[in-house]
Amino acid sequence: MSERPELAAAFSPAELEAPLYQKWLAAGYFTANPHSAKPPFTIVIPPPNVTGLLHIGHALDHTLQDILIRMKRMKGFEVLWLPGMDHAGIATQNVVEKQLAIQGLSRHDLGREAFVEKVWEWKHESGGAILAQMKRLGDSVDWSRERFTMDEGLSESVLTIFKRLYDAGLIYRAERIINWCTRCLTALSDIEVEHQDDAGEFVQVTYGKGDMQITVATTRPETMLGDGAVAVHPDDPRYAHMIGKEVLLPLVNRMIPIIADELVDPEFGTGAVKVTAAHDPNDFEMGMRHNIPFIIIMDEHGVMRGTGTEFDGMDRFDARVAVVAKLKEMGRVPSEKRPYIHSVGHCSRCDTTLEPRLSKQWFVKVGPLAKAAGDAVRDGRVKIEPAELEPRYFEWVDNMHDWCISRQLWWGHRIPVYYGADGDIVVCGPGEEPPAGYVQDPDVLDTWFSSALWPFSTLGWPAETDELKKFYPTSVLVTGYDILFFWVARMMLFGLFAMDGVQPFQTIALHGLVRDRFGKKMSKSRGNTVDPIEFMDKYGSDALRFTLARGANPGSDQALAEEWIAGARNFATKLWNASRFALMNGATIDGPLPAMDSLDDVNKWILTRFNETLVEADQLLEKYEFSKAMELIYHFAWDDLCDWYLELSKAAFAAGGEPAARSARVLGYILDNLLRLMHPVMPFITEALWCNLTGQETLVTAQWPTPILSHNDDGSKINIAKIQEIITEIRRFRSDQGVKGSAKILARFSNLGALSEYEAAIRHIVRCDSDVTETGNFASKIDVGSVVIEFDLSGAIDVKAERDRLKKDIVQAEKDRATAKVKLENEGFMAKAPLDVVTEIRERLAQTTSSIERLRAALEQLPVE
RNA sequence: GGGUGGUUAGCUCAGUGGUAGAGCGCCUCGUUUACACCGAGGAUGUCGGGGGUUCGAAACCCUCACCGCCCACCA
């Protein structure tokens, strides 16, 4: 065995992490197992949002993914990850828009080409920054594979799928209402709209004359000039007789029909709604349903045009005032409410109130695609973990509206549609050129359109590459449930379509969001956001990773507080110190593990417990139950290993000789394998400790531990449990009696039976000497099961404390006995409860009864106060 | 309005039919040769309310209340 460098006395993550990461990168460990015989493990890695900063949500995402990747690599799988940067994310261009806004500019001042250039610059800058931050986290994704950018390869797949969908009749063009900024003179995507509660007005206006009169309510009276109808609910008795007839539209003096539509809420306003099909999204839908004319009454600046009234040429807000004034004059305003607070869309850049505007957009017809996406989950080809989130998926996928894919933005995949002078339309696939003179659609595709291609585009599709054959469908997608609808469902739609019905992934593992310590959503305005980098600086990446993994219950959110991370750091320190202790005492992996029958119960027990922990934690990790797996590992390492095994072994180590050597070998085995088990979660500290213990180069490429069945020994578990009980009771006695921790007291053990060989170890832990001269005054005693322990406190017994302790125990035992007795006296219980439960309760009754007897006897023996 | 998750210790959360748990926090004691980022001991809950099923309910059913999220809507 080679000389090992001594572990530093203090654990310092800051000194550890960066050099280790450099070591891994330089040695190329992250690309292990390229020719594994096992089926490949392919994981889809969602992009970190390119805003230049690692968000705590991404830290969670990447921690969980990295745990799986590292574990699978150790298990010998060929691991392929499909990473990508935020290629066309709106966030990226929003950052640039905001940078421009600070200078008082908009993208229109730059022009399309210069703007796109600027976004690219930012993408590379921020992308580099965020990758560096993910390395800090220990992220073992090989980002050099990243090729999911707007390069040739992806463009080709976007063009291919667009054309295929178009040819299949699944992409169409239709008119729709979009948000229009009258100042920027541009359409805005939904994400560029900021909703604010504005103080508007709610005005009732009476239409019609004579006995055909109907009163509508509106927040936008000026649009009445473009009304095409009045709508009421079909079942509204107040208006039933008017449906199908016509009323006079005031000011413009046009007759408009009264229609019936389910969309109208009879409870709201007057129960009658004016329908301005060209200037309101809902009215537009009703207009489509009832064939109402789309009358445009405003130009792109928001100025009234073409109404043929005196209001033409007025700004929309001036017109609102004027129209109401005029209607009032005519006695047509029975009621008005002002201010009326309601939500109104504003331009995110210039704050101008947005105007709904009719325009032509491109859509994906989702019906057949969504049906397939739902069925893939329904028939079990795709598993959603946890299954509780399936209803949410179905709810969405089964009721999906057609998907508007055109965006009035400049950075993204431009829609491959070309228009001829005569209105002719040509869709160009890869390598195809439009006829001369044709002009390309100015809009770009929704970011999710290209993101949906991820699982196969990254494998070379549309080319039939070897990688595509080997790695599609992918094994798992790990992501937050918040993008189940946006991204996951869309990958399902396109994956199934493009890959002839083969699903994009076998499992969708969903985690929740990171929230603040009180479970509140993190937001900048609330000021409760946290910076993962800051926590890594302070407590180490391992601590952050462990905390995030420990909080990750499938599908549910997790609260995060600095103290939780400090706790994880404490755990890391504990491991460090335990390893130091182990190494000081000669823990080793050299030589064969001693045969089970040569080991004492302490060693058998820790081997058994490790087996149990390993088997369970492994199963949990395979089920994406990170939190439960962490809990198991944590308690094994801290409670079983540090608090009990190491303490119980100290006597043996101190004694030296063969028993010490056997324990040192067992301890070496446990540490070796525990560190392997923990590597995926805490890669840095485990690497440092494991390399020191084993003298090997790296833990990254080491094998995942396997349970050794012959190590299981139930008898040792029973005996150690008894020893733990004895020790706990003695400690409690000492504590109640106020005996100093360092003070040694005299004690006599009787009836230890099979446990007598552990008497020395027990005495060592609880600092009890035996009375070699047999002259002690063993005045107080405690019983633990059949074992009796008598103490000589030299008469200085705290009788009151002793009394209190016994009384408390009696109360508890009596309570337990009473519950057991009630059950056993219950005929129904005896008749119907399963036998093992009845037996258990019987044992409890016997046990509590005898403890009560012993406790009472002990109480009586105490001197009276 | 539709869908969906939740309500368990001071806080954050596990716990799907058989004596209520963890982490952090709290109280007491203690530097005994791995560790004070520690050790030992301790306290703390009519498991949201009400009904029901069951021998037995934190868990299953019904109902009410409150909190959250997604979607739609707000004329």
PDB file of N, CA, C and O in Angstrom, chain A residues 217-265:
ATOM      1  N   ALA A 217     -73.271  46.430 -21.746  1.00  0.00           N
ATOM      2  CA  ALA A 217     -72.296  47.052 -20.845  1.00  0.00           C
ATOM      3  C   ALA A 217     -70.916  46.870 -21.441  1.00  0.00           C
ATOM      4  O   ALA A 217     -70.608  45.809 -21.990  1.00  0.00           O
ATOM      5  N   THR A 218     -70.090  47.904 -21.336  1.00  0.00           N
ATOM      6  CA  THR A 218     -68.773  47.817 -21.962  1.00  0.00           C
ATOM      7  C   THR A 218     -67.731  48.681 -21.248  1.00  0.00           C
ATOM      8  O   THR A 218     -68.078  49.679 -20.621  1.00  0.00           O
ATOM      9  N   THR A 219     -66.477  48.267 -21.359  1.00  0.00           N
ATOM     10  CA  THR A 219     -65.385  49.103 -20.854  1.00  0.00           C
ATOM     11  C   THR A 219     -64.768  49.894 -22.006  1.00  0.00           C
ATOM     12  O   THR A 219     -63.884  50.705 -21.781  1.00  0.00           O
ATOM     13  N   ARG A 220     -65.193  49.562 -23.226  1.00  0.00           N
ATOM     14  CA  ARG A 220     -64.613  50.245 -24.383  1.00  0.00           C
ATOM     15  C   ARG A 220     -65.721  50.784 -25.280  1.00  0.00           C
ATOM     16  O   ARG A 220     -65.939  50.296 -26.398  1.00  0.00           O
ATOM     17  N   PRO A 221     -66.414  51.841 -24.823  1.00  0.00           N
ATOM     18  CA  PRO A 221     -67.556  52.340 -25.582  1.00  0.00           C
ATOM     19  C   PRO A 221     -67.213  52.798 -26.996  1.00  0.00           C
ATOM     20  O   PRO A 221     -68.042  52.680 -27.894  1.00  0.00           O
ATOM     21  N   GLU A 222     -65.969  53.261 -27.197  1.00  0.00           N
ATOM     22  CA  GLU A 222     -65.633  53.779 -28.532  1.00  0.00           C
ATOM     23  C   GLU A 222     -65.694  52.695 -29.614  1.00  0.00           C
ATOM     24  O   GLU A 222     -65.903  52.992 -30.794  1.00  0.00           O
ATOM     25  N   THR A 223     -65.524  51.429 -29.200  1.00  0.00           N
ATOM     26  CA  THR A 223     -65.516  50.381 -30.226  1.00  0.00           C
ATOM     27  C   THR A 223     -66.916  50.054 -30.726  1.00  0.00           C
ATOM     28  O   THR A 223     -67.070  49.271 -31.663  1.00  0.00           O
ATOM     29  N   MET A 224     -67.918  50.642 -30.110  1.00  0.00           N
ATOM     30  CA  MET A 224     -69.284  50.377 -30.565  1.00  0.00           C
ATOM     31  C   MET A 224     -69.467  50.764 -32.031  1.00  0.00           C
ATOM     32  O   MET A 224     -70.332  50.241 -32.729  1.00  0.00           O
ATOM     33  N   LEU A 225     -68.614  51.665 -32.485  1.00  0.00           N
ATOM     34  CA  LEU A 225     -68.720  52.102 -33.877  1.00  0.00           C
ATOM     35  C   LEU A 225     -68.457  50.943 -34.837  1.00  0.00           C
ATOM     36  O   LEU A 225     -68.846  51.002 -35.993  1.00  0.00           O
ATOM     37  N   GLY A 226     -67.775  49.910 -34.329  1.00  0.00           N
ATOM     38  CA  GLY A 226     -67.489  48.760 -35.180  1.00  0.00           C
ATOM     39  C   GLY A 226     -68.289  47.539 -34.795  1.00  0.00           C
ATOM     40  O   GLY A 226     -67.951  46.424 -35.190  1.00  0.00           O
ATOM     41  N   ASP A 227     -69.328  47.710 -34.025  1.00  0.00           N
ATOM     42  CA  ASP A 227     -70.110  46.553 -33.600  1.00  0.00           C
ATOM     43  C   ASP A 227     -70.781  45.867 -34.785  1.00  0.00           C
ATOM     44  O   ASP A 227     -71.273  46.524 -35.696  1.00  0.00           O
ATOM     45  N   GLY A 228     -70.823  44.541 -34.691  1.00  0.00           N
ATOM     46  CA  GLY A 228     -71.486  43.774 -35.737  1.00  0.00           C
ATOM     47  C   GLY A 228     -72.694  43.033 -35.211  1.00  0.00           C
ATOM     48  O   GLY A 228     -73.463  42.443 -35.980  1.00  0.00           O
ATOM     49  N   ALA A 229     -72.860  43.011 -33.889  1.00  0.00           N
ATOM     50  CA  ALA A 229     -73.977  42.264 -33.313  1.00  0.00           C
ATOM     51  C   ALA A 229     -74.079  42.590 -31.833  1.00  0.00           C
ATOM     52  O   ALA A 229     -73.208  43.252 -31.265  1.00  0.00           O
ATOM     53  N   VAL A 230     -75.162  42.119 -31.206  1.00  0.00           N
ATOM     54  CA  VAL A 230     -75.281  42.096 -29.751  1.00  0.00           C
ATOM     55  C   VAL A 230     -75.506  40.640 -29.376  1.00  0.00           C
ATOM     56  O   VAL A 230     -76.303  39.949 -30.018  1.00  0.00           O
ATOM     57  N   ALA A 231     -74.770  40.177 -28.341  1.00  0.00           N
ATOM     58  CA  ALA A 231     -74.892  38.772 -27.976  1.00  0.00           C
ATOM     59  C   ALA A 231     -75.511  38.631 -26.590  1.00  0.00           C
ATOM     60  O   ALA A 231     -75.254  39.445 -25.697  1.00  0.00           O
ATOM     61  N   VAL A 232     -76.364  37.607 -26.454  1.00  0.00           N
ATOM     62  CA  VAL A 232     -76.955  37.272 -25.157  1.00  0.00           C
ATOM     63  C   VAL A 232     -76.795  35.773 -24.943  1.00  0.00           C
ATOM     64  O   VAL A 232     -76.491  35.035 -25.882  1.00  0.00           O
ATOM     65  N   HIS A 233     -77.002  35.348 -23.702  1.00  0.00           N
ATOM     66  CA  HIS A 233     -76.921  33.908 -23.455  1.00  0.00           C
ATOM     67  C   HIS A 233     -78.172  33.233 -23.997  1.00  0.00           C
ATOM     68  O   HIS A 233     -79.273  33.767 -23.850  1.00  0.00           O
ATOM     69  N   PRO A 234     -78.035  32.078 -24.629  1.00  0.00           N
ATOM     70  CA  PRO A 234     -79.194  31.430 -25.265  1.00  0.00           C
ATOM     71  C   PRO A 234     -80.336  31.128 -24.279  1.00  0.00           C
ATOM     72  O   PRO A 234     -81.498  31.074 -24.698  1.00  0.00           O
ATOM     73  N   ASP A 235     -80.006  30.923 -23.003  1.00  0.00           N
ATOM     74  CA  ASP A 235     -81.059  30.548 -22.054  1.00  0.00           C
ATOM     75  C   ASP A 235     -81.553  31.723 -21.221  1.00  0.00           C
ATOM     76  O   ASP A 235     -82.277  31.534 -20.253  1.00  0.00           O
ATOM     77  N   ASP A 236     -81.131  32.922 -21.572  1.00  0.00           N
ATOM     78  CA  ASP A 236     -81.521  34.076 -20.770  1.00  0.00           C
ATOM     79  C   ASP A 236     -82.960  34.487 -21.098  1.00  0.00           C
ATOM     80  O   ASP A 236     -83.243  34.966 -22.201  1.00  0.00           O
ATOM     81  N   PRO A 237     -83.900  34.308 -20.152  1.00  0.00           N
ATOM     82  CA  PRO A 237     -85.314  34.573 -20.445  1.00  0.00           C
ATOM     83  C   PRO A 237     -85.593  36.042 -20.780  1.00  0.00           C
ATOM     84  O   PRO A 237     -86.511  36.348 -21.526  1.00  0.00           O
ATOM     85  N   ARG A 238     -84.735  36.924 -20.262  1.00  0.00           N
ATOM     86  CA  ARG A 238     -84.975  38.345 -20.496  1.00  0.00           C
ATOM     87  C   ARG A 238     -84.889  38.708 -21.976  1.00  0.00           C
ATOM     88  O   ARG A 238     -85.548  39.623 -22.451  1.00  0.00           O
ATOM     89  N   TYR A 239     -84.019  37.969 -22.675  1.00  0.00           N
ATOM     90  CA  TYR A 239     -83.754  38.355 -24.051  1.00  0.00           C
ATOM     91  C   TYR A 239     -84.189  37.305 -25.063  1.00  0.00           C
ATOM     92  O   TYR A 239     -83.986  37.490 -26.259  1.00  0.00           O
ATOM     93  N   ALA A 240     -84.790  36.215 -24.574  1.00  0.00           N
ATOM     94  CA  ALA A 240     -85.117  35.098 -25.461  1.00  0.00           C
ATOM     95  C   ALA A 240     -85.933  35.565 -26.672  1.00  0.00           C
ATOM     96  O   ALA A 240     -85.679  35.134 -27.803  1.00  0.00           O
ATOM     97  N   HIS A 241     -86.844  36.456 -26.433  1.00  0.00           N
ATOM     98  CA  HIS A 241     -87.740  36.880 -27.523  1.00  0.00           C
ATOM     99  C   HIS A 241     -87.026  37.754 -28.556  1.00  0.00           C
ATOM    100  O   HIS A 241     -87.564  37.990 -29.631  1.00  0.00           O
ATOM    101  N   MET A 242     -85.837  38.233 -28.221  1.00  0.00           N
ATOM    102  CA  MET A 242     -85.158  39.147 -29.151  1.00  0.00           C
ATOM    103  C   MET A 242     -84.151  38.449 -30.050  1.00  0.00           C
ATOM    104  O   MET A 242     -83.689  39.033 -31.045  1.00  0.00           O
ATOM    105  N   ILE A 243     -83.799  37.219 -29.683  1.00  0.00           N
ATOM    106  CA  ILE A 243     -82.760  36.512 -30.438  1.00  0.00           C
ATOM    107  C   ILE A 243     -83.187  36.358 -31.897  1.00  0.00           C
ATOM    108  O   ILE A 243     -84.309  35.937 -32.189  1.00  0.00           O
ATOM    109  N   GLY A 244     -82.270  36.716 -32.791  1.00  0.00           N
ATOM    110  CA  GLY A 244     -82.549  36.585 -34.210  1.00  0.00           C
ATOM    111  C   GLY A 244     -83.092  37.869 -34.831  1.00  0.00           C
ATOM    112  O   GLY A 244     -83.106  38.027 -36.049  1.00  0.00           O
ATOM    113  N   LYS A 245     -83.536  38.797 -33.972  1.00  0.00           N
ATOM    114  CA  LYS A 245     -84.042  40.068 -34.516  1.00  0.00           C
ATOM    115  C   LYS A 245     -82.889  41.078 -34.597  1.00  0.00           C
ATOM    116  O   LYS A 245     -81.760  40.761 -34.239  1.00  0.00           O
ATOM    117  N   GLU A 246     -83.193  42.270 -35.065  1.00  0.00           N
ATOM    118  CA  GLU A 246     -82.147  43.272 -35.232  1.00  0.00           C
ATOM    119  C   GLU A 246     -82.447  44.523 -34.423  1.00  0.00           C
ATOM    120  O   GLU A 246     -83.607  44.869 -34.181  1.00  0.00           O
ATOM    121  N   VAL A 247     -81.370  45.173 -33.984  1.00  0.00           N
ATOM    122  CA  VAL A 247     -81.545  46.453 -33.302  1.00  0.00           C
ATOM    123  C   VAL A 247     -80.738  47.528 -34.020  1.00  0.00           C
ATOM    124  O   VAL A 247     -79.776  47.220 -34.733  1.00  0.00           O
ATOM    125  N   LEU A 248     -81.096  48.752 -33.726  1.00  0.00           N
ATOM    126  CA  LEU A 248     -80.388  49.861 -34.341  1.00  0.00           C
ATOM    127  C   LEU A 248     -79.146  50.208 -33.530  1.00  0.00           C
ATOM    128  O   LEU A 248     -79.211  50.376 -32.318  1.00  0.00           O
ATOM    129  N   LEU A 249     -77.993  50.257 -34.214  1.00  0.00           N
ATOM    130  CA  LEU A 249     -76.763  50.687 -33.562  1.00  0.00           C
ATOM    131  C   LEU A 249     -76.712  52.204 -33.610  1.00  0.00           C
ATOM    132  O   LEU A 249     -76.658  52.792 -34.695  1.00  0.00           O
ATOM    133  N   PRO A 250     -76.729  52.853 -32.449  1.00  0.00           N
ATOM    134  CA  PRO A 250     -76.749  54.315 -32.445  1.00  0.00           C
ATOM    135  C   PRO A 250     -75.470  54.899 -33.049  1.00  0.00           C
ATOM    136  O   PRO A 250     -74.479  54.187 -33.209  1.00  0.00           O
ATOM    137  N   LEU A 251     -75.500  56.148 -33.329  1.00  0.00           N
ATOM    138  CA  LEU A 251     -74.396  56.927 -33.890  1.00  0.00           C
ATOM    139  C   LEU A 251     -74.080  56.541 -35.331  1.00  0.00           C
ATOM    140  O   LEU A 251     -73.915  57.399 -36.199  1.00  0.00           O
ATOM    141  N   VAL A 252     -73.958  55.221 -35.600  1.00  0.00           N
ATOM    142  CA  VAL A 252     -73.679  54.823 -36.986  1.00  0.00           C
ATOM    143  C   VAL A 252     -74.962  54.470 -37.726  1.00  0.00           C
ATOM    144  O   VAL A 252     -74.955  54.295 -38.944  1.00  0.00           O
ATOM    145  N   ASN A 253     -76.039  54.311 -36.957  1.00  0.00           N
ATOM    146  CA  ASN A 253     -77.342  54.027 -37.542  1.00  0.00           C
ATOM    147  C   ASN A 253     -77.345  52.840 -38.498  1.00  0.00           C
ATOM    148  O   ASN A 253     -77.728  52.942 -39.655  1.00  0.00           O
ATOM    149  N   ARG A 254     -76.848  51.751 -37.940  1.00  0.00           N
ATOM    150  CA  ARG A 254     -76.820  50.520 -38.726  1.00  0.00           C
ATOM    151  C   ARG A 254     -77.632  49.491 -37.968  1.00  0.00           C
ATOM    152  O   ARG A 254     -77.669  49.504 -36.727  1.00  0.00           O
ATOM    153  N   MET A 255     -78.298  48.567 -38.675  1.00  0.00           N
ATOM    154  CA  MET A 255     -79.056  47.515 -38.002  1.00  0.00           C
ATOM    155  C   MET A 255     -78.109  46.330 -37.757  1.00  0.00           C
ATOM    156  O   MET A 255     -77.425  45.893 -38.675  1.00  0.00           O
ATOM    157  N   ILE A 256     -78.068  45.853 -36.516  1.00  0.00           N
ATOM    158  CA  ILE A 256     -77.214  44.702 -36.228  1.00  0.00           C
ATOM    159  C   ILE A 256     -78.036  43.609 -35.548  1.00  0.00           C
ATOM    160  O   ILE A 256     -79.010  43.909 -34.839  1.00  0.00           O
ATOM    161  N   PRO A 257     -77.692  42.342 -35.785  1.00  0.00           N
ATOM    162  CA  PRO A 257     -78.496  41.236 -35.243  1.00  0.00           C
ATOM    163  C   PRO A 257     -78.239  41.002 -33.751  1.00  0.00           C
ATOM    164  O   PRO A 257     -77.175  41.347 -33.236  1.00  0.00           O
ATOM    165  N   ILE A 258     -79.197  40.390 -33.092  1.00  0.00           N
ATOM    166  CA  ILE A 258     -79.019  39.902 -31.728  1.00  0.00           C
ATOM    167  C   ILE A 258     -78.812  38.402 -31.812  1.00  0.00           C
ATOM    168  O   ILE A 258     -79.647  37.678 -32.362  1.00  0.00           O
ATOM    169  N   ILE A 259     -77.658  37.975 -31.324  1.00  0.00           N
ATOM    170  CA  ILE A 259     -77.310  36.557 -31.442  1.00  0.00           C
ATOM    171  C   ILE A 259     -77.249  35.916 -30.057  1.00  0.00           C
ATOM    172  O   ILE A 259     -77.145  36.612 -29.046  1.00  0.00           O
ATOM    173  N   ALA A 260     -77.306  34.594 -30.038  1.00  0.00           N
ATOM    174  CA  ALA A 260     -77.210  33.857 -28.773  1.00  0.00           C
ATOM    175  C   ALA A 260     -75.890  33.103 -28.744  1.00  0.00           C
ATOM    176  O   ALA A 260     -75.554  32.406 -29.707  1.00  0.00           O
ATOM    177  N   ASP A 261     -75.124  33.285 -27.669  1.00  0.00           N
ATOM    178  CA  ASP A 261     -73.839  32.582 -27.571  1.00  0.00           C
ATOM    179  C   ASP A 261     -73.557  32.206 -26.118  1.00  0.00           C
ATOM    180  O   ASP A 261     -73.761  33.015 -25.211  1.00  0.00           O
ATOM    181  N   GLU A 262     -73.067  30.982 -25.949  1.00  0.00           N
ATOM    182  CA  GLU A 262     -72.779  30.440 -24.611  1.00  0.00           C
ATOM    183  C   GLU A 262     -71.725  31.280 -23.871  1.00  0.00           C
ATOM    184  O   GLU A 262     -71.634  31.249 -22.653  1.00  0.00           O
ATOM    185  N   LEU A 263     -70.912  31.975 -24.614  1.00  0.00           N
ATOM    186  CA  LEU A 263     -69.818  32.725 -24.023  1.00  0.00           C
ATOM    187  C   LEU A 263     -70.314  33.852 -23.108  1.00  0.00           C
ATOM    188  O   LEU A 263     -69.619  34.289 -22.204  1.00  0.00           O
ATOM    189  N   VAL A 264     -71.538  34.280 -23.356  1.00  0.00           N
ATOM    190  CA  VAL A 264     -72.062  35.405 -22.584  1.00  0.00           C
ATOM    191  C   VAL A 264     -72.460  34.937 -21.187  1.00  0.00           C
ATOM    192  O   VAL A 264     -73.138  33.922 -21.021  1.00  0.00           O
ATOM    193  N   ASP A 265     -72.018  35.692 -20.205  1.00  0.00           N
ATOM    194  CA  ASP A 265     -72.373  35.378 -18.820  1.00  0.00           C
ATOM    195  C   ASP A 265     -73.603  36.214 -18.445  1.00  0.00           C
ATOM    196  O   ASP A 265     -73.506  37.436 -18.348  1.00  0.00           O
TER     197      ASP A 265
END
